[in-house]
Short mmCIF file of C-alpha atoms and ligand atoms in Angstrom, two decimals:
data_model
loop_
_atom_site.label_atom_id
_atom_site.label_comp_id
_atom_site.label_asym_id
_atom_site.label_seq_id
_atom_site.Cartn_x
_atom_site.Cartn_y
_atom_site.Cartn_z
CA MET A 122 -24.27 -27.11 -19.27
CA LYS A 123 -20.82 -27.93 -18.00
CA PRO A 124 -19.35 -25.07 -15.94
CA LYS A 125 -16.35 -23.65 -17.78
CA ILE A 126 -13.09 -23.36 -15.88
CA ASP A 127 -11.35 -20.04 -16.41
CA CYS A 128 -7.66 -20.87 -16.11
CA ASN A 129 -6.77 -17.20 -15.70
CA SER A 130 -9.21 -16.52 -12.88
CA ILE A 131 -7.93 -15.68 -9.41
CA LYS A 132 -9.98 -18.57 -8.07
CA PHE A 133 -8.35 -21.15 -10.32
CA LYS A 134 -4.85 -19.72 -9.90
CA THR A 135 -5.08 -19.52 -6.10
CA TRP A 136 -6.30 -23.09 -6.03
CA LEU A 137 -3.54 -24.22 -8.38
CA TYR A 138 -0.77 -22.46 -6.41
CA PHE A 139 -2.00 -23.86 -3.12
CA ILE A 140 -2.16 -27.37 -4.53
CA LEU A 141 1.29 -26.98 -6.08
CA PHE A 142 2.62 -25.68 -2.77
CA ALA A 143 1.13 -28.56 -0.79
CA ALA A 144 2.27 -31.10 -3.39
CA GLY A 145 5.78 -29.61 -3.39
CA LEU A 146 5.92 -29.81 0.37
CA MET A 147 4.79 -33.43 0.31
CA LEU A 148 7.30 -34.24 -2.39
CA VAL A 149 10.12 -32.85 -0.25
CA LEU A 150 8.88 -34.93 2.69
CA TRP A 151 8.66 -38.08 0.55
CA ILE A 152 12.16 -37.53 -0.81
CA MET A 153 13.47 -37.06 2.72
CA GLN A 154 11.65 -40.17 3.81
CA VAL A 155 12.69 -42.37 0.92
CA PHE A 156 16.25 -41.25 0.28
CA LEU A 157 17.51 -39.48 3.33
CA PHE A 158 15.74 -41.09 6.25
CA ASN A 159 17.94 -44.20 6.44
CA SER A 160 21.23 -42.33 6.25
CA ALA A 161 20.02 -39.70 8.75
CA TYR A 162 18.93 -42.52 11.02
CA GLY A 163 22.32 -44.21 10.63
CA THR A 164 24.23 -41.02 11.51
CA MET A 165 22.04 -40.48 14.55
CA LYS A 166 22.54 -44.05 15.70
CA GLU A 167 26.31 -43.77 15.29
CA THR A 168 26.42 -40.69 17.50
CA GLN A 169 24.19 -42.38 20.03
CA THR A 170 26.37 -45.50 20.10
CA ARG A 171 29.43 -43.41 20.90
CA GLU A 172 27.49 -41.62 23.65
CA VAL A 173 26.35 -44.96 25.09
CA VAL A 174 29.93 -46.31 25.07
CA ARG A 175 31.07 -43.16 26.89
CA ASP A 176 28.29 -43.59 29.49
CA ILE A 177 29.15 -47.27 29.98
CA ASN A 178 32.78 -46.35 30.68
CA GLN A 179 31.77 -43.70 33.18
CA SER A 180 29.27 -45.98 34.89
CA PHE A 181 31.86 -48.77 35.22
CA LYS A 182 34.23 -46.37 36.98
CA LYS A 183 31.58 -45.09 39.39
CA HIS A 184 29.54 -48.10 40.53
CA ASP A 185 29.76 -51.68 41.68
CA THR A 186 29.11 -54.40 39.14
CA GLU A 187 25.47 -54.89 40.04
CA LYS A 188 24.57 -51.23 39.73
CA PHE A 189 26.68 -50.99 36.60
CA LEU A 190 24.76 -53.83 34.97
CA HIS A 191 21.51 -52.19 35.99
CA GLU A 192 22.57 -48.96 34.29
CA ILE A 193 23.53 -50.87 31.18
CA GLY A 194 19.99 -52.21 31.10
CA GLU A 195 18.63 -48.69 31.25
CA LEU A 196 20.96 -47.46 28.49
CA SER A 197 19.96 -50.36 26.28
CA ASP A 198 16.26 -49.63 26.85
CA SER A 199 16.51 -45.95 26.17
CA TYR A 200 18.73 -46.19 23.07
CA ASP A 201 17.36 -49.39 21.63
CA MET A 202 20.74 -51.12 21.49
CA TYR A 203 21.98 -54.62 22.28
CA ILE A 204 24.65 -54.71 24.93
CA TYR A 205 26.58 -57.82 25.86
CA VAL A 206 28.93 -57.80 28.84
CA VAL A 207 31.20 -60.70 29.57
CA SER A 208 33.99 -61.32 32.12
CA TYR A 209 37.44 -62.43 31.04
CA ASP A 210 36.84 -66.01 32.13
CA GLY A 211 33.42 -65.97 30.41
CA LYS A 212 31.60 -66.67 33.70
CA THR A 213 29.63 -63.47 33.95
CA GLN A 214 27.46 -62.95 30.94
CA TYR A 215 25.03 -60.15 30.81
CA PHE A 216 22.66 -59.38 27.93
CA SER A 217 20.51 -56.40 27.56
CA PRO A 218 17.82 -56.93 26.37
CA SER A 219 17.67 -60.34 27.95
CA ALA A 220 18.86 -63.27 25.92
CA GLU A 221 15.26 -64.22 24.95
CA ASP A 222 14.35 -60.76 23.72
CA TYR A 223 17.64 -60.55 21.97
CA ALA A 224 16.86 -63.73 20.12
CA LYS A 225 13.65 -62.14 18.80
CA ALA A 226 15.42 -59.12 17.42
CA PRO A 227 15.69 -58.96 13.65
CA SER A 228 18.93 -60.42 12.32
CA PHE A 229 20.04 -61.16 15.84
CA GLU A 230 18.21 -64.44 15.95
CA THR A 231 20.62 -66.12 18.24
CA ASP A 232 20.11 -69.06 20.38
CA TYR A 233 21.82 -68.19 23.60
CA SER A 234 21.01 -71.55 25.07
CA GLY A 235 24.07 -72.50 23.09
CA ASP A 236 22.61 -75.42 21.14
CA GLY A 237 24.75 -74.44 18.17
CA THR A 238 22.19 -73.16 15.67
CA SER A 239 23.28 -71.14 12.67
CA SER A 240 22.25 -67.83 14.25
CA ASP A 241 24.30 -68.66 17.27
CA SER A 242 27.34 -69.12 15.12
CA GLU A 243 26.54 -65.88 13.36
CA PHE A 244 26.59 -64.05 16.69
CA ILE A 245 29.81 -65.74 17.67
CA SER A 246 31.37 -64.76 14.35
CA LYS A 247 30.41 -61.14 15.00
CA ILE A 248 32.04 -61.28 18.42
CA GLN A 249 35.11 -62.85 16.87
CA THR A 250 35.36 -60.13 14.21
CA LEU A 251 35.10 -57.54 16.96
CA ASN A 252 37.73 -59.28 19.08
CA GLU A 253 40.12 -59.31 16.13
CA HIS A 254 39.67 -55.58 15.67
CA MET A 255 40.16 -54.97 19.40
CA ILE A 256 43.44 -56.92 19.39
CA ARG A 257 44.57 -55.04 16.29
CA ASN A 258 43.70 -51.69 17.93
CA ASN A 259 45.16 -52.68 21.26
CA GLY A 260 41.93 -51.85 23.05
CA SER A 261 38.48 -50.80 21.95
CA ALA A 262 37.16 -50.87 18.37
CA TYR A 263 34.18 -49.70 16.36
CA VAL A 264 33.31 -51.97 13.45
CA LYS A 265 30.51 -51.82 10.91
CA ILE A 266 29.24 -55.34 10.32
CA GLU A 267 26.80 -56.41 7.65
CA GLY A 268 23.57 -57.90 8.93
CA ASN A 269 21.67 -60.80 7.33
CA ASP A 270 20.33 -58.47 4.71
CA LYS A 271 23.40 -56.94 3.05
CA SER A 272 21.90 -53.43 2.97
CA GLN A 273 21.44 -53.47 6.74
CA VAL A 274 24.54 -52.53 8.69
CA ILE A 275 25.17 -52.95 12.41
CA LEU A 276 27.58 -50.73 14.24
CA ALA A 277 29.41 -52.93 16.72
CA TYR A 278 31.65 -51.72 19.52
CA GLY A 279 33.95 -53.81 21.59
CA GLY A 280 36.04 -52.61 24.50
CA VAL A 281 37.66 -53.77 27.74
CA LEU A 282 36.65 -52.09 30.97
CA THR A 283 39.42 -52.18 33.56
CA LEU A 284 39.76 -50.73 37.04
CA GLU A 285 42.41 -51.55 39.67
CA ASP A 286 40.30 -53.26 42.29
CA LYS A 287 37.63 -54.58 39.92
CA GLU A 288 37.43 -57.62 37.76
CA PRO A 289 37.90 -56.46 34.14
CA LEU A 290 34.90 -56.81 31.84
CA ILE A 291 34.53 -56.88 28.07
CA VAL A 292 31.60 -54.93 26.69
CA TYR A 293 30.04 -55.30 23.26
CA VAL A 294 27.47 -52.86 21.96
CA PHE A 295 25.44 -53.63 18.83
CA SER A 296 23.44 -50.87 17.29
CA PRO A 297 21.47 -51.48 14.08
CA LEU A 298 22.03 -48.51 11.73
CA TRP A 299 18.73 -48.95 9.87
CA PRO A 300 15.34 -48.06 11.25
CA VAL A 301 13.09 -50.80 12.39
CA ASN A 302 10.72 -51.79 9.57
CA SER A 303 7.62 -51.06 11.58
CA THR A 304 8.86 -47.50 12.28
CA VAL A 305 9.34 -46.93 8.57
CA GLN A 306 5.90 -48.36 7.90
CA ILE A 307 4.29 -46.11 10.51
CA LEU A 308 6.06 -43.07 9.08
CA THR A 309 5.00 -43.99 5.54
CA ASN A 310 1.41 -44.45 6.61
CA GLN A 311 1.48 -41.16 8.44
CA LEU A 312 3.00 -39.43 5.43
CA VAL A 313 0.22 -40.74 3.20
CA ALA A 314 -2.35 -39.47 5.68
CA VAL A 315 -0.55 -36.12 6.06
CA SER A 316 -0.34 -35.77 2.26
CA ILE A 317 -4.06 -36.36 1.81
CA VAL A 318 -4.99 -34.04 4.69
CA ALA A 319 -2.58 -31.35 3.43
CA LEU A 320 -4.06 -31.49 -0.08
CA ILE A 321 -7.62 -31.31 1.27
CA ILE A 322 -6.71 -28.38 3.56
CA ALA A 323 -4.89 -26.62 0.67
CA CYS A 324 -8.00 -27.10 -1.49
CA CYS A 325 -10.34 -25.73 1.19
CA ILE A 326 -8.14 -22.75 2.09
CA SER A 327 -7.59 -21.84 -1.56
CA ILE A 328 -11.30 -21.99 -2.35
CA TYR A 329 -12.17 -20.01 0.78
CA LEU A 330 -9.47 -17.39 0.16
CA SER A 331 -10.14 -16.96 -3.53
CA THR A 332 -13.88 -16.64 -2.90
CA ARG A 333 -13.23 -13.97 -0.28
CA ILE A 334 -11.04 -12.07 -2.72
CA THR A 335 -13.08 -12.51 -5.87
CA ARG A 336 -16.52 -11.79 -4.41
CA PRO A 337 -15.79 -8.09 -3.68
CA ILE A 338 -13.90 -7.77 -6.98
CA ARG A 339 -16.95 -9.11 -8.81
CA LYS A 340 -19.14 -6.64 -6.91
CA ILE A 341 -16.79 -3.78 -7.78
CA SER A 342 -16.77 -4.70 -11.46
CA ALA A 343 -20.58 -4.95 -11.50
CA THR A 344 -20.76 -1.46 -9.93
CA ALA A 345 -18.19 -0.22 -12.46
CA GLN A 346 -20.48 -1.43 -15.24
CA ARG A 347 -23.26 0.73 -13.82
CA LEU A 348 -20.79 3.62 -13.83
CA ALA A 349 -19.91 2.90 -17.45
CA GLN A 350 -23.62 3.09 -18.28
CA GLY A 351 -23.71 6.64 -16.97
CA GLU A 352 -24.83 6.11 -13.39
CA TYR A 353 -22.46 8.55 -11.72
CA GLY A 354 -21.98 9.23 -8.02
CA ILE A 355 -22.39 5.59 -7.00
CA VAL A 356 -20.56 4.14 -4.02
CA PHE A 357 -18.20 1.18 -4.53
CA ARG A 358 -17.96 -1.34 -1.71
CA GLY A 359 -14.66 -3.06 -0.94
CA GLY A 360 -14.19 -6.29 0.97
CA HIS A 361 -12.10 -7.74 3.72
CA TYR A 362 -8.83 -6.48 2.29
CA THR A 363 -7.20 -3.07 2.55
CA GLU A 364 -6.20 -3.07 -1.12
CA LEU A 365 -9.77 -3.75 -2.23
CA ASN A 366 -11.10 -1.11 0.15
CA ASN A 367 -8.61 1.37 -1.29
CA LEU A 368 -9.64 0.43 -4.83
CA ALA A 369 -13.31 0.84 -3.92
CA ASP A 370 -12.61 4.22 -2.30
CA THR A 371 -10.66 5.41 -5.34
CA LEU A 372 -13.45 4.32 -7.69
CA THR A 373 -16.07 5.96 -5.47
CA GLY A 374 -13.98 9.15 -5.56
CA ALA A 375 -13.73 8.91 -9.35
CA SER A 376 -17.45 8.33 -9.66
CA ILE A 377 -18.23 11.34 -7.45
CA GLU A 378 -15.79 13.47 -9.45
CA LEU A 379 -17.46 12.31 -12.67
CA GLU A 380 -20.84 13.27 -11.27
CA LYS A 381 -19.51 16.66 -10.21
CA SER A 382 -17.93 17.31 -13.57
CA LEU A 383 -21.12 16.23 -15.33
CA MET A 384 -23.11 18.64 -13.19
CA LEU A 385 -20.54 21.34 -13.81
CA GLN A 386 -20.77 20.67 -17.52
CA LYS A 387 -24.56 20.93 -17.38
CA ASP A 388 -24.25 24.13 -15.32
CA LEU A 389 -21.74 25.48 -17.77
CA VAL A 390 -23.98 24.88 -20.75
CA ALA A 391 -26.97 26.35 -18.90
CA ASN A 392 -25.02 29.38 -17.69
CA VAL A 393 -23.25 30.04 -20.93
CA SER A 394 -26.40 29.76 -22.99
CA HIS A 395 -28.21 32.02 -20.53
CA ASP A 396 -25.39 34.54 -20.47
CA LEU A 397 -25.12 34.54 -24.23
CA ARG A 398 -28.84 34.76 -24.81
CA THR A 399 -29.37 37.87 -22.63
CA PRO A 400 -27.04 40.22 -24.53
CA LEU A 401 -28.02 38.63 -27.85
CA THR A 402 -31.71 39.34 -27.15
CA MET A 403 -30.81 42.90 -26.20
CA ILE A 404 -28.74 43.37 -29.33
CA LYS A 405 -31.52 41.96 -31.49
CA SER A 406 -34.25 44.09 -29.88
CA TYR A 407 -32.21 47.30 -30.05
CA ALA A 408 -31.24 46.62 -33.64
CA GLU A 409 -34.93 46.11 -34.47
CA MET A 410 -35.77 49.32 -32.63
CA ILE A 411 -33.24 51.23 -34.73
CA ARG A 412 -34.67 49.67 -37.89
CA ASP A 413 -38.30 50.30 -37.00
CA ILE A 414 -38.32 53.37 -34.74
CA SER A 415 -35.16 55.30 -34.06
CA GLY A 416 -33.44 54.95 -37.43
CA ASP A 417 -34.15 58.54 -38.36
CA ASN A 418 -33.76 60.01 -34.89
CA PRO A 419 -30.01 60.52 -34.33
CA ASP A 420 -30.26 60.96 -30.54
CA LYS A 421 -32.39 57.87 -29.97
CA ARG A 422 -30.42 55.91 -32.54
CA ASN A 423 -27.15 56.74 -30.80
CA GLU A 424 -28.63 55.76 -27.46
CA HIS A 425 -29.74 52.41 -28.87
CA LEU A 426 -26.46 51.88 -30.66
CA LYS A 427 -24.68 52.53 -27.34
CA VAL A 428 -26.66 49.68 -25.75
CA ILE A 429 -25.80 47.42 -28.68
CA ILE A 430 -22.11 48.28 -28.34
CA GLU A 431 -22.20 47.71 -24.56
CA GLU A 432 -23.90 44.36 -24.95
CA THR A 433 -21.43 43.35 -27.66
CA ASP A 434 -18.60 44.24 -25.27
CA ARG A 435 -20.23 42.11 -22.61
CA LEU A 436 -20.51 39.21 -25.03
CA ASN A 437 -16.89 39.70 -25.96
CA GLY A 438 -15.87 39.75 -22.29
CA LEU A 439 -17.87 36.62 -21.58
CA VAL A 440 -16.36 34.69 -24.46
CA GLY A 441 -12.89 35.93 -23.47
CA ASP A 442 -13.42 34.85 -19.85
CA LEU A 443 -14.68 31.44 -20.96
CA LEU A 444 -11.64 30.93 -23.15
CA THR A 445 -9.32 32.02 -20.33
CA VAL A 446 -10.95 29.67 -17.82
CA SER A 447 -10.89 26.70 -20.16
CA ARG A 448 -7.26 27.37 -21.12
CA LEU A 449 -6.26 27.77 -17.47
CA GLN A 450 -8.05 24.63 -16.43
CA SER A 451 -6.78 22.48 -19.24
CA GLY A 452 -3.28 23.34 -18.09
CA LYS A 453 -2.39 24.86 -21.45
CA MET A 454 -1.70 28.27 -19.96
CA VAL A 455 1.98 28.91 -19.24
CA LEU A 456 3.22 31.78 -17.15
CA ASP A 457 5.44 34.42 -18.70
CA ILE A 458 7.45 35.27 -15.59
CA SER A 459 9.20 38.61 -15.31
CA GLU A 460 10.00 41.25 -12.70
CA PHE A 461 7.68 44.22 -12.72
CA SER A 462 6.34 46.92 -10.44
CA LEU A 463 3.11 45.75 -8.83
CA THR A 464 2.63 49.26 -7.46
CA GLU A 465 2.61 50.71 -10.99
CA ALA A 466 0.39 47.91 -12.27
CA VAL A 467 -2.22 48.58 -9.55
CA GLU A 468 -2.00 52.33 -10.15
CA SER A 469 -2.61 51.92 -13.88
CA ILE A 470 -5.71 49.78 -13.22
CA LEU A 471 -7.06 52.20 -10.63
CA ASN A 472 -6.60 55.06 -13.13
CA THR A 473 -9.30 53.51 -15.32
CA TYR A 474 -11.75 54.10 -12.47
CA LYS A 475 -11.01 57.85 -12.30
CA VAL A 476 -14.07 58.60 -14.49
CA MET A 477 -16.32 56.62 -12.14
CA GLU A 478 -14.86 58.49 -9.21
CA MET A 479 -15.57 61.83 -10.84
CA GLU A 480 -18.96 61.07 -12.33
CA GLN A 481 -20.51 58.54 -9.93
CA ASP A 482 -19.11 59.58 -6.54
CA TYR A 483 -16.99 56.43 -6.06
CA ARG A 484 -14.14 56.75 -3.55
CA ILE A 485 -11.23 54.49 -4.37
CA GLU A 486 -8.29 54.78 -1.95
CA PHE A 487 -4.86 53.35 -2.67
CA ASN A 488 -2.52 52.82 0.30
CA CYS A 489 1.01 52.00 -0.72
CA SER A 490 4.27 53.38 0.65
CA SER A 491 6.84 51.84 -1.72
CA ASN A 492 7.38 50.75 -5.27
CA TYR A 493 7.15 46.93 -4.95
CA ILE A 494 8.96 44.97 -7.63
CA VAL A 495 7.53 41.47 -7.82
CA ARG A 496 8.20 38.31 -9.83
CA GLY A 497 5.28 36.86 -11.80
CA ASP A 498 3.31 37.00 -15.01
CA GLU A 499 2.56 40.72 -15.33
CA GLU A 500 -0.44 40.45 -17.62
CA LYS A 501 -2.10 37.71 -15.60
CA LEU A 502 -1.50 39.34 -12.22
CA LYS A 503 -2.90 42.58 -13.68
CA GLN A 504 -5.98 40.61 -14.69
CA VAL A 505 -6.31 39.36 -11.09
CA VAL A 506 -6.01 42.91 -9.71
CA SER A 507 -8.48 44.15 -12.31
CA ASN A 508 -11.04 41.41 -11.52
CA LEU A 509 -10.77 41.96 -7.75
CA VAL A 510 -11.02 45.76 -8.02
CA SER A 511 -13.93 45.57 -10.47
CA ASN A 512 -15.78 43.22 -8.08
CA ALA A 513 -15.09 45.54 -5.14
CA VAL A 514 -16.40 48.51 -7.13
CA LYS A 515 -19.39 46.49 -8.36
CA PHE A 516 -20.23 45.28 -4.85
CA SER A 517 -19.32 48.46 -2.94
CA GLY A 518 -22.94 49.19 -2.06
CA GLU A 519 -24.35 52.61 -1.46
CA GLU A 520 -21.20 53.93 0.22
CA LYS A 521 -19.23 53.32 -2.99
CA HIS A 522 -16.04 53.13 -0.93
CA VAL A 523 -13.16 50.85 -1.98
CA ILE A 524 -9.75 50.62 -0.29
CA VAL A 525 -6.82 49.08 -2.16
CA SER A 526 -3.49 48.48 -0.39
CA LEU A 527 -0.06 46.98 -0.99
CA ARG A 528 1.98 45.97 2.04
CA LYS A 529 5.24 44.12 2.51
CA LYS A 530 4.87 40.78 4.31
CA GLY A 531 8.21 38.98 4.61
CA ARG A 532 9.25 37.65 1.23
CA TYR A 533 5.93 38.71 -0.26
CA VAL A 534 3.95 41.83 -0.92
CA GLN A 535 0.30 41.54 -0.07
CA PHE A 536 -2.40 43.07 -2.26
CA ARG A 537 -5.68 43.80 -0.50
CA VAL A 538 -8.93 45.26 -1.75
CA SER A 539 -11.86 45.89 0.54
CA ASP A 540 -15.28 47.30 -0.15
CA SER A 541 -18.22 48.68 1.78
CA GLY A 542 -20.74 46.37 0.14
CA PRO A 543 -23.23 43.73 1.27
CA GLY A 544 -20.57 41.11 2.06
CA ILE A 545 -20.74 37.38 1.43
CA PRO A 546 -22.45 34.85 3.77
CA PRO A 547 -19.79 32.79 5.63
CA GLU A 548 -21.07 29.47 4.25
CA GLU A 549 -20.63 30.78 0.71
CA LEU A 550 -17.12 32.19 1.17
CA ASP A 551 -15.41 28.99 0.01
CA HIS A 552 -17.52 28.82 -3.12
CA VAL A 553 -16.91 32.29 -4.51
CA TRP A 554 -13.82 30.99 -6.33
CA GLU A 555 -15.85 28.40 -8.22
CA ARG A 556 -16.90 28.88 -11.82
CA TYR A 557 -20.27 30.50 -12.24
CA TYR A 558 -20.71 31.10 -8.57
CA ARG A 559 -22.88 34.07 -7.69
CA SER A 560 -23.63 34.93 -4.12
CA SER A 561 -27.21 34.76 -2.97
CA SER A 562 -26.87 37.86 -0.83
CA ASN A 563 -25.69 40.61 -3.11
CA MET A 564 -28.25 42.66 -4.89
CA VAL A 565 -26.29 43.16 -8.07
CA ARG A 566 -28.10 41.81 -11.13
CA SER A 567 -26.65 38.64 -12.50
CA ALA A 568 -26.44 40.29 -15.89
CA GLU A 569 -23.61 42.43 -14.55
CA GLY A 570 -21.16 39.59 -14.08
CA THR A 571 -20.14 36.35 -15.70
CA GLY A 572 -19.35 34.45 -12.48
CA LEU A 573 -15.98 33.61 -13.98
CA GLY A 574 -13.80 36.46 -12.68
CA LEU A 575 -12.84 34.85 -9.36
CA ALA A 576 -12.42 31.42 -10.97
CA ILE A 577 -9.87 33.02 -13.32
CA CYS A 578 -8.14 34.72 -10.34
CA LYS A 579 -7.95 31.39 -8.52
CA GLU A 580 -6.39 29.59 -11.50
CA ILE A 581 -3.83 32.36 -12.10
CA LEU A 582 -2.84 32.61 -8.42
CA SER A 583 -2.65 28.80 -8.13
CA LEU A 584 -0.35 28.75 -11.16
CA HIS A 585 1.84 31.27 -9.31
CA LYS A 586 1.76 28.94 -6.27
CA THR A 587 0.93 31.87 -4.03
CA ASP A 588 -1.55 32.38 -1.19
CA PHE A 589 -4.86 34.14 -1.65
CA GLY A 590 -8.11 34.48 0.23
CA VAL A 591 -11.20 36.38 1.18
CA SER A 592 -12.82 37.54 4.39
CA SER A 593 -16.21 39.12 4.65
CA THR A 594 -18.76 40.39 7.15
CA LEU A 595 -22.37 40.47 6.05
CA GLY A 596 -23.61 44.03 5.78
CA GLU A 597 -20.14 45.53 6.21
CA GLY A 598 -18.17 44.46 3.17
CA SER A 599 -15.63 42.02 1.84
CA GLU A 600 -11.88 41.95 1.57
CA PHE A 601 -10.00 39.95 -1.07
CA TRP A 602 -6.23 39.48 -0.94
CA PHE A 603 -3.30 37.70 -2.56
CA ASP A 604 0.45 37.52 -2.09
CA ALA A 605 3.03 38.22 -4.80
CA GLU A 606 6.68 37.19 -4.66
CA LEU A 607 8.66 40.30 -3.72
CA VAL A 608 11.95 40.89 -5.51
CA ARG A 609 12.85 44.25 -4.01
CA THR A 610 11.31 47.39 -2.60
CA ASP A 611 12.13 50.63 -4.40
CA LYS A 612 11.35 54.15 -3.37
CA LEU A 613 8.00 55.42 -4.53
CA ASN A 614 8.21 57.63 -7.63
CA THR A 615 6.34 60.81 -6.57
CA THR A 616 6.97 63.07 -9.55
CA ASP A 617 3.31 63.27 -10.59
P1 ADP B 270 -18.93 38.02 -11.34
O1 ADP B 270 -18.61 38.26 -12.75
O2 ADP B 270 -20.31 37.52 -11.12
O3 ADP B 270 -18.51 39.10 -10.43
P2 ADP B 270 -16.89 36.63 -9.98
O4 ADP B 270 -16.32 35.28 -10.17
O5 ADP B 270 -15.96 37.76 -10.06
O6 ADP B 270 -18.06 36.76 -11.00
O7 ADP B 270 -17.62 36.64 -8.60
C1 ADP B 270 -18.44 35.57 -8.24
C2 ADP B 270 -19.45 35.98 -7.21
O8 ADP B 270 -18.78 36.25 -5.97
C3 ADP B 270 -20.15 37.28 -7.54
O9 ADP B 270 -21.24 37.06 -8.39
C4 ADP B 270 -20.56 37.75 -6.18
O10 ADP B 270 -21.75 37.10 -5.80
C5 ADP B 270 -19.45 37.29 -5.28
N1 ADP B 270 -18.48 38.39 -5.05
C6 ADP B 270 -17.31 38.60 -5.68
N2 ADP B 270 -16.67 39.68 -5.19
C7 ADP B 270 -17.48 40.19 -4.23
C8 ADP B 270 -17.42 41.33 -3.35
N3 ADP B 270 -16.37 42.15 -3.36
N4 ADP B 270 -18.44 41.54 -2.49
C9 ADP B 270 -19.48 40.66 -2.47
N5 ADP B 270 -19.63 39.61 -3.27
C10 ADP B 270 -18.65 39.37 -4.14
#
């Protein structure tokens, strides 16, 4: 089967752009060569001719005739020009290149032996034209003369060199303003070779580059397909490029997050079903007991009904907590910010524990010296205080001692609650804020908590953008705290 070319693939496009680039470059070179080379060459030659004339003048002033002629030879060699020097009486004639070489030069085919060939007369006519211009200019003259081929122009210069104690000389410089055919041919050949090499190199580089880019992309997309099929937590591998490495890292992060959330979802279903089943079983068994056994015994019946009511409350609390967590985490919960007394809020929550203090020997201390007015969502911050205090009471151990305090800390007031309970192992401290986390160390039955209280606290405090934390020593107790934005500090109301 014929391999199909995907015109939208990176491979094809890279190849195409490289080829277009190389072809464009070659095109520019060809245009320069074909259209601009001759004129650029002409301009260069004109400048050079003027420089050579200047050098000839200087050399004539500095040296004796022999040395001067020698220098003319050098100038002619280095600039590829024809220089003809003649004395007034026509006795001294000097050609550079020599008369023989000169004769070989294109369109300067002149027979200097003077046997009167046509090229000889052509040369003489050029000299005559120059002489006319020199007489008209009263001195030196630059003249552009057409060569044999009308498109080929020669820049001719004629000038008289005079110096007091020297015999005057007339100098003629002929500089062809078109490149020598062989030079053009060499350049054209080279350009063809360069074009072919450039296209081959462009092809190779584009194939190499596109393969290096597409290989890791193909690997990433194959891995992404595994992810799409439900294989979470897989690692994506990048390639030789930072962008691809970043993409791979991001996808790996996403895949790990997906795995985590899947596990969390599984945990959630397991925990919720477990937490729902326990009170439901209790309710069912106690209801059956009332039906079968205690229905006619008011004391027993009331006792059993009390259990049913307690378990229903627990179910209610669990469902409420679940709803709160899901609303908080989906970002649907908005804060209803107001200014309120945190001192009074804490006091009202602690009042609900008065019965426990009286009947079950709990000691709950509250240290607060002022009435702290804070800014925040009153109901939600009360829920945080309530969750933290209820945990402290629940985990206060045999000493049943809980200390709650409010203290000013700069622009904040800090709420702290510490207990005398079993504490939390250091490695688990960071996890207590996670949903459904229950410490391995405390002895309290799992049935007594939902594992959602601290997760709710974390979401509420994060929404308030405030600091919170926990410290704990195993066997001595734990301390939970959070900051609330302080508006002002009033005097404590001590009427009651
Ligand atoms: P729960 O309803 O189980 O109390 P939380 O989210 O409030 O759920 O607490 C999560 C876990 O953190 C608890 O099960 C317990 O293991 C641990 N924890 C919370 N507060 C305390 C505390 N004051 N002392 C010791 N452990 C605590």
